[in-house]
Amino acid sequence: MTQAQPNNPLHGVTLATILEQLVEHYGWEELGRQIDIRCFNVDPSIASSLKFLRRTPWARERVESLYVYMLRRQHPAA
């Protein structure tokens, strides 16, 4: 049984979508400054970043946290 999670901004959003939106909003250079990991700073691509983030929990947590921060800054009333 699937339950709605209205207070969870990550519910139903794939890691690929999160990363694409962050790159669109910040760009690779700023994203690499915000979260200093090699896959954002050296020859960045969505595919290589997804591969790294899927097997590195601490990095994924930072990316998800930045995504939530970005959403809250875009929609402060929500």
mmCIF file with all atom_site columns, C-alpha atoms in Angstrom:
data_model
loop_
_atom_site.group_PDB
_atom_site.id
_atom_site.type_symbol
_atom_site.label_atom_id
_atom_site.label_alt_id
_atom_site.label_comp_id
_atom_site.label_asym_id
_atom_site.label_entity_id
_atom_site.label_seq_id
_atom_site.pdbx_PDB_ins_code
_atom_site.Cartn_x
_atom_site.Cartn_y
_atom_site.Cartn_z
_atom_site.occupancy
_atom_site.B_iso_or_equiv
_atom_site.pdbx_formal_charge
_atom_site.auth_seq_id
_atom_site.auth_comp_id
_atom_site.auth_asym_id
_atom_site.auth_atom_id
_atom_site.pdbx_PDB_model_num
ATOM 1  C CA . MET A 1 1  ? 0.000  0.000  0.000   1.00 0.00 ? 1  MET A CA 1
ATOM 2  C CA . THR A 1 2  ? 1.446  3.329  -1.068  1.00 0.00 ? 2  THR A CA 1
ATOM 3  C CA . GLN A 1 3  ? 0.799  6.290  1.178   1.00 0.00 ? 3  GLN A CA 1
ATOM 4  C CA . ALA A 1 4  ? 0.922  9.918  0.164   1.00 0.00 ? 4  ALA A CA 1
ATOM 5  C CA . GLN A 1 5  ? 3.718  11.921 1.741   1.00 0.00 ? 5  GLN A CA 1
ATOM 6  C CA . PRO A 1 6  ? 2.717  15.564 1.310   1.00 0.00 ? 6  PRO A CA 1
ATOM 7  C CA . ASN A 1 7  ? 5.491  16.863 3.619   1.00 0.00 ? 7  ASN A CA 1
ATOM 8  C CA . ASN A 1 8  ? 8.298  14.928 1.913   1.00 0.00 ? 8  ASN A CA 1
ATOM 9  C CA . PRO A 1 9  ? 9.676  16.908 -1.052  1.00 0.00 ? 9  PRO A CA 1
ATOM 10 C CA . LEU A 1 10 ? 11.774 13.907 -2.148  1.00 0.00 ? 10 LEU A CA 1
ATOM 11 C CA . HIS A 1 11 ? 8.830  11.503 -2.411  1.00 0.00 ? 11 HIS A CA 1
ATOM 12 C CA . GLY A 1 12 ? 8.413  10.292 -5.975  1.00 0.00 ? 12 GLY A CA 1
ATOM 13 C CA . VAL A 1 13 ? 11.397 12.249 -7.315  1.00 0.00 ? 13 VAL A CA 1
ATOM 14 C CA . THR A 1 14 ? 14.188 10.203 -8.876  1.00 0.00 ? 14 THR A CA 1
ATOM 15 C CA . LEU A 1 15 ? 17.851 10.885 -8.215  1.00 0.00 ? 15 LEU A CA 1
ATOM 16 C CA . ALA A 1 16 ? 18.286 11.632 -11.920 1.00 0.00 ? 16 ALA A CA 1
ATOM 17 C CA . THR A 1 17 ? 15.583 14.313 -11.767 1.00 0.00 ? 17 THR A CA 1
ATOM 18 C CA . ILE A 1 18 ? 17.117 15.821 -8.640  1.00 0.00 ? 18 ILE A CA 1
ATOM 19 C CA . LEU A 1 19 ? 20.536 16.000 -10.260 1.00 0.00 ? 19 LEU A CA 1
ATOM 20 C CA . GLU A 1 20 ? 19.196 17.430 -13.531 1.00 0.00 ? 20 GLU A CA 1
ATOM 21 C CA . GLN A 1 21 ? 17.311 20.173 -11.697 1.00 0.00 ? 21 GLN A CA 1
ATOM 22 C CA . LEU A 1 22 ? 20.339 21.042 -9.571  1.00 0.00 ? 22 LEU A CA 1
ATOM 23 C CA . VAL A 1 23 ? 22.555 21.277 -12.655 1.00 0.00 ? 23 VAL A CA 1
ATOM 24 C CA . GLU A 1 24 ? 19.942 23.432 -14.393 1.00 0.00 ? 24 GLU A CA 1
ATOM 25 C CA . HIS A 1 25 ? 19.646 25.729 -11.379 1.00 0.00 ? 25 HIS A CA 1
ATOM 26 C CA . TYR A 1 26 ? 23.290 25.958 -10.238 1.00 0.00 ? 26 TYR A CA 1
ATOM 27 C CA . GLY A 1 27 ? 25.365 24.691 -13.160 1.00 0.00 ? 27 GLY A CA 1
ATOM 28 C CA . TRP A 1 28 ? 28.226 22.211 -12.737 1.00 0.00 ? 28 TRP A CA 1
ATOM 29 C CA . GLU A 1 29 ? 30.749 24.779 -11.508 1.00 0.00 ? 29 GLU A CA 1
ATOM 30 C CA . GLU A 1 30 ? 28.585 26.085 -8.651  1.00 0.00 ? 30 GLU A CA 1
ATOM 31 C CA . LEU A 1 31 ? 27.339 22.590 -7.838  1.00 0.00 ? 31 LEU A CA 1
ATOM 32 C CA . GLY A 1 32 ? 30.985 21.524 -7.469  1.00 0.00 ? 32 GLY A CA 1
ATOM 33 C CA . ARG A 1 33 ? 31.548 24.438 -5.097  1.00 0.00 ? 33 ARG A CA 1
ATOM 34 C CA . GLN A 1 34 ? 28.475 23.623 -3.036  1.00 0.00 ? 34 GLN A CA 1
ATOM 35 C CA . ILE A 1 35 ? 29.278 19.898 -2.818  1.00 0.00 ? 35 ILE A CA 1
ATOM 36 C CA . ASP A 1 36 ? 32.978 19.290 -3.343  1.00 0.00 ? 36 ASP A CA 1
ATOM 37 C CA . ILE A 1 37 ? 33.066 15.870 -4.984  1.00 0.00 ? 37 ILE A CA 1
ATOM 38 C CA . ARG A 1 38 ? 35.170 14.840 -7.959  1.00 0.00 ? 38 ARG A CA 1
ATOM 39 C CA . CYS A 1 39 ? 32.270 13.828 -10.224 1.00 0.00 ? 39 CYS A CA 1
ATOM 40 C CA . PHE A 1 40 ? 31.011 17.453 -10.110 1.00 0.00 ? 40 PHE A CA 1
ATOM 41 C CA . ASN A 1 41 ? 34.414 19.091 -10.569 1.00 0.00 ? 41 ASN A CA 1
ATOM 42 C CA . VAL A 1 42 ? 36.323 16.928 -13.057 1.00 0.00 ? 42 VAL A CA 1
ATOM 43 C CA . ASP A 1 43 ? 34.672 16.195 -16.422 1.00 0.00 ? 43 ASP A CA 1
ATOM 44 C CA . PRO A 1 44 ? 31.130 16.244 -14.949 1.00 0.00 ? 44 PRO A CA 1
ATOM 45 C CA . SER A 1 45 ? 28.242 14.357 -16.504 1.00 0.00 ? 45 SER A CA 1
ATOM 46 C CA . ILE A 1 46 ? 24.853 13.191 -15.332 1.00 0.00 ? 46 ILE A CA 1
ATOM 47 C CA . ALA A 1 47 ? 25.739 9.524  -15.942 1.00 0.00 ? 47 ALA A CA 1
ATOM 48 C CA . SER A 1 48 ? 29.006 9.516  -13.988 1.00 0.00 ? 48 SER A CA 1
ATOM 49 C CA . SER A 1 49 ? 27.476 11.535 -11.162 1.00 0.00 ? 49 SER A CA 1
ATOM 50 C CA . LEU A 1 50 ? 24.503 9.187  -10.865 1.00 0.00 ? 50 LEU A CA 1
ATOM 51 C CA . LYS A 1 51 ? 26.813 6.181  -10.740 1.00 0.00 ? 51 LYS A CA 1
ATOM 52 C CA . PHE A 1 52 ? 28.815 7.751  -7.907  1.00 0.00 ? 52 PHE A CA 1
ATOM 53 C CA . LEU A 1 53 ? 25.792 9.023  -5.968  1.00 0.00 ? 53 LEU A CA 1
ATOM 54 C CA . ARG A 1 54 ? 23.995 5.674  -6.102  1.00 0.00 ? 54 ARG A CA 1
ATOM 55 C CA . ARG A 1 55 ? 26.867 3.928  -4.325  1.00 0.00 ? 55 ARG A CA 1
ATOM 56 C CA . THR A 1 56 ? 27.926 6.726  -1.961  1.00 0.00 ? 56 THR A CA 1
ATOM 57 C CA . PRO A 1 57 ? 25.266 7.425  0.685   1.00 0.00 ? 57 PRO A CA 1
ATOM 58 C CA . TRP A 1 58 ? 26.939 10.485 2.245   1.00 0.00 ? 58 TRP A CA 1
ATOM 59 C CA . ALA A 1 59 ? 27.218 12.217 -1.139  1.00 0.00 ? 59 ALA A CA 1
ATOM 60 C CA . ARG A 1 60 ? 23.626 11.371 -2.028  1.00 0.00 ? 60 ARG A CA 1
ATOM 61 C CA . GLU A 1 61 ? 22.451 12.849 1.275   1.00 0.00 ? 61 GLU A CA 1
ATOM 62 C CA . ARG A 1 62 ? 24.257 16.106 0.504   1.00 0.00 ? 62 ARG A CA 1
ATOM 63 C CA . VAL A 1 63 ? 22.737 16.273 -2.973  1.00 0.00 ? 63 VAL A CA 1
ATOM 64 C CA . GLU A 1 64 ? 19.237 15.599 -1.618  1.00 0.00 ? 64 GLU A CA 1
ATOM 65 C CA . SER A 1 65 ? 19.754 18.212 1.095   1.00 0.00 ? 65 SER A CA 1
ATOM 66 C CA . LEU A 1 66 ? 20.839 20.830 -1.448  1.00 0.00 ? 66 LEU A CA 1
ATOM 67 C CA . TYR A 1 67 ? 17.806 19.943 -3.585  1.00 0.00 ? 67 TYR A CA 1
ATOM 68 C CA . VAL A 1 68 ? 15.417 20.472 -0.654  1.00 0.00 ? 68 VAL A CA 1
ATOM 69 C CA . TYR A 1 69 ? 17.177 23.760 0.162   1.00 0.00 ? 69 TYR A CA 1
ATOM 70 C CA . MET A 1 70 ? 16.797 24.862 -3.474  1.00 0.00 ? 70 MET A CA 1
ATOM 71 C CA . LEU A 1 71 ? 13.078 23.994 -3.453  1.00 0.00 ? 71 LEU A CA 1
ATOM 72 C CA . ARG A 1 72 ? 12.481 25.892 -0.233  1.00 0.00 ? 72 ARG A CA 1
ATOM 73 C CA . ARG A 1 73 ? 14.268 28.973 -1.587  1.00 0.00 ? 73 ARG A CA 1
ATOM 74 C CA . GLN A 1 74 ? 12.166 28.856 -4.772  1.00 0.00 ? 74 GLN A CA 1
ATOM 75 C CA . HIS A 1 75 ? 8.879  28.370 -2.921  1.00 0.00 ? 75 HIS A CA 1
ATOM 76 C CA . PRO A 1 76 ? 9.273  29.891 0.562   1.00 0.00 ? 76 PRO A CA 1
ATOM 77 C CA . ALA A 1 77 ? 5.538  29.724 1.401   1.00 0.00 ? 77 ALA A CA 1
ATOM 78 C CA . ALA A 1 78 ? 5.346  25.972 0.749   1.00 0.00 ? 78 ALA A CA 1
#
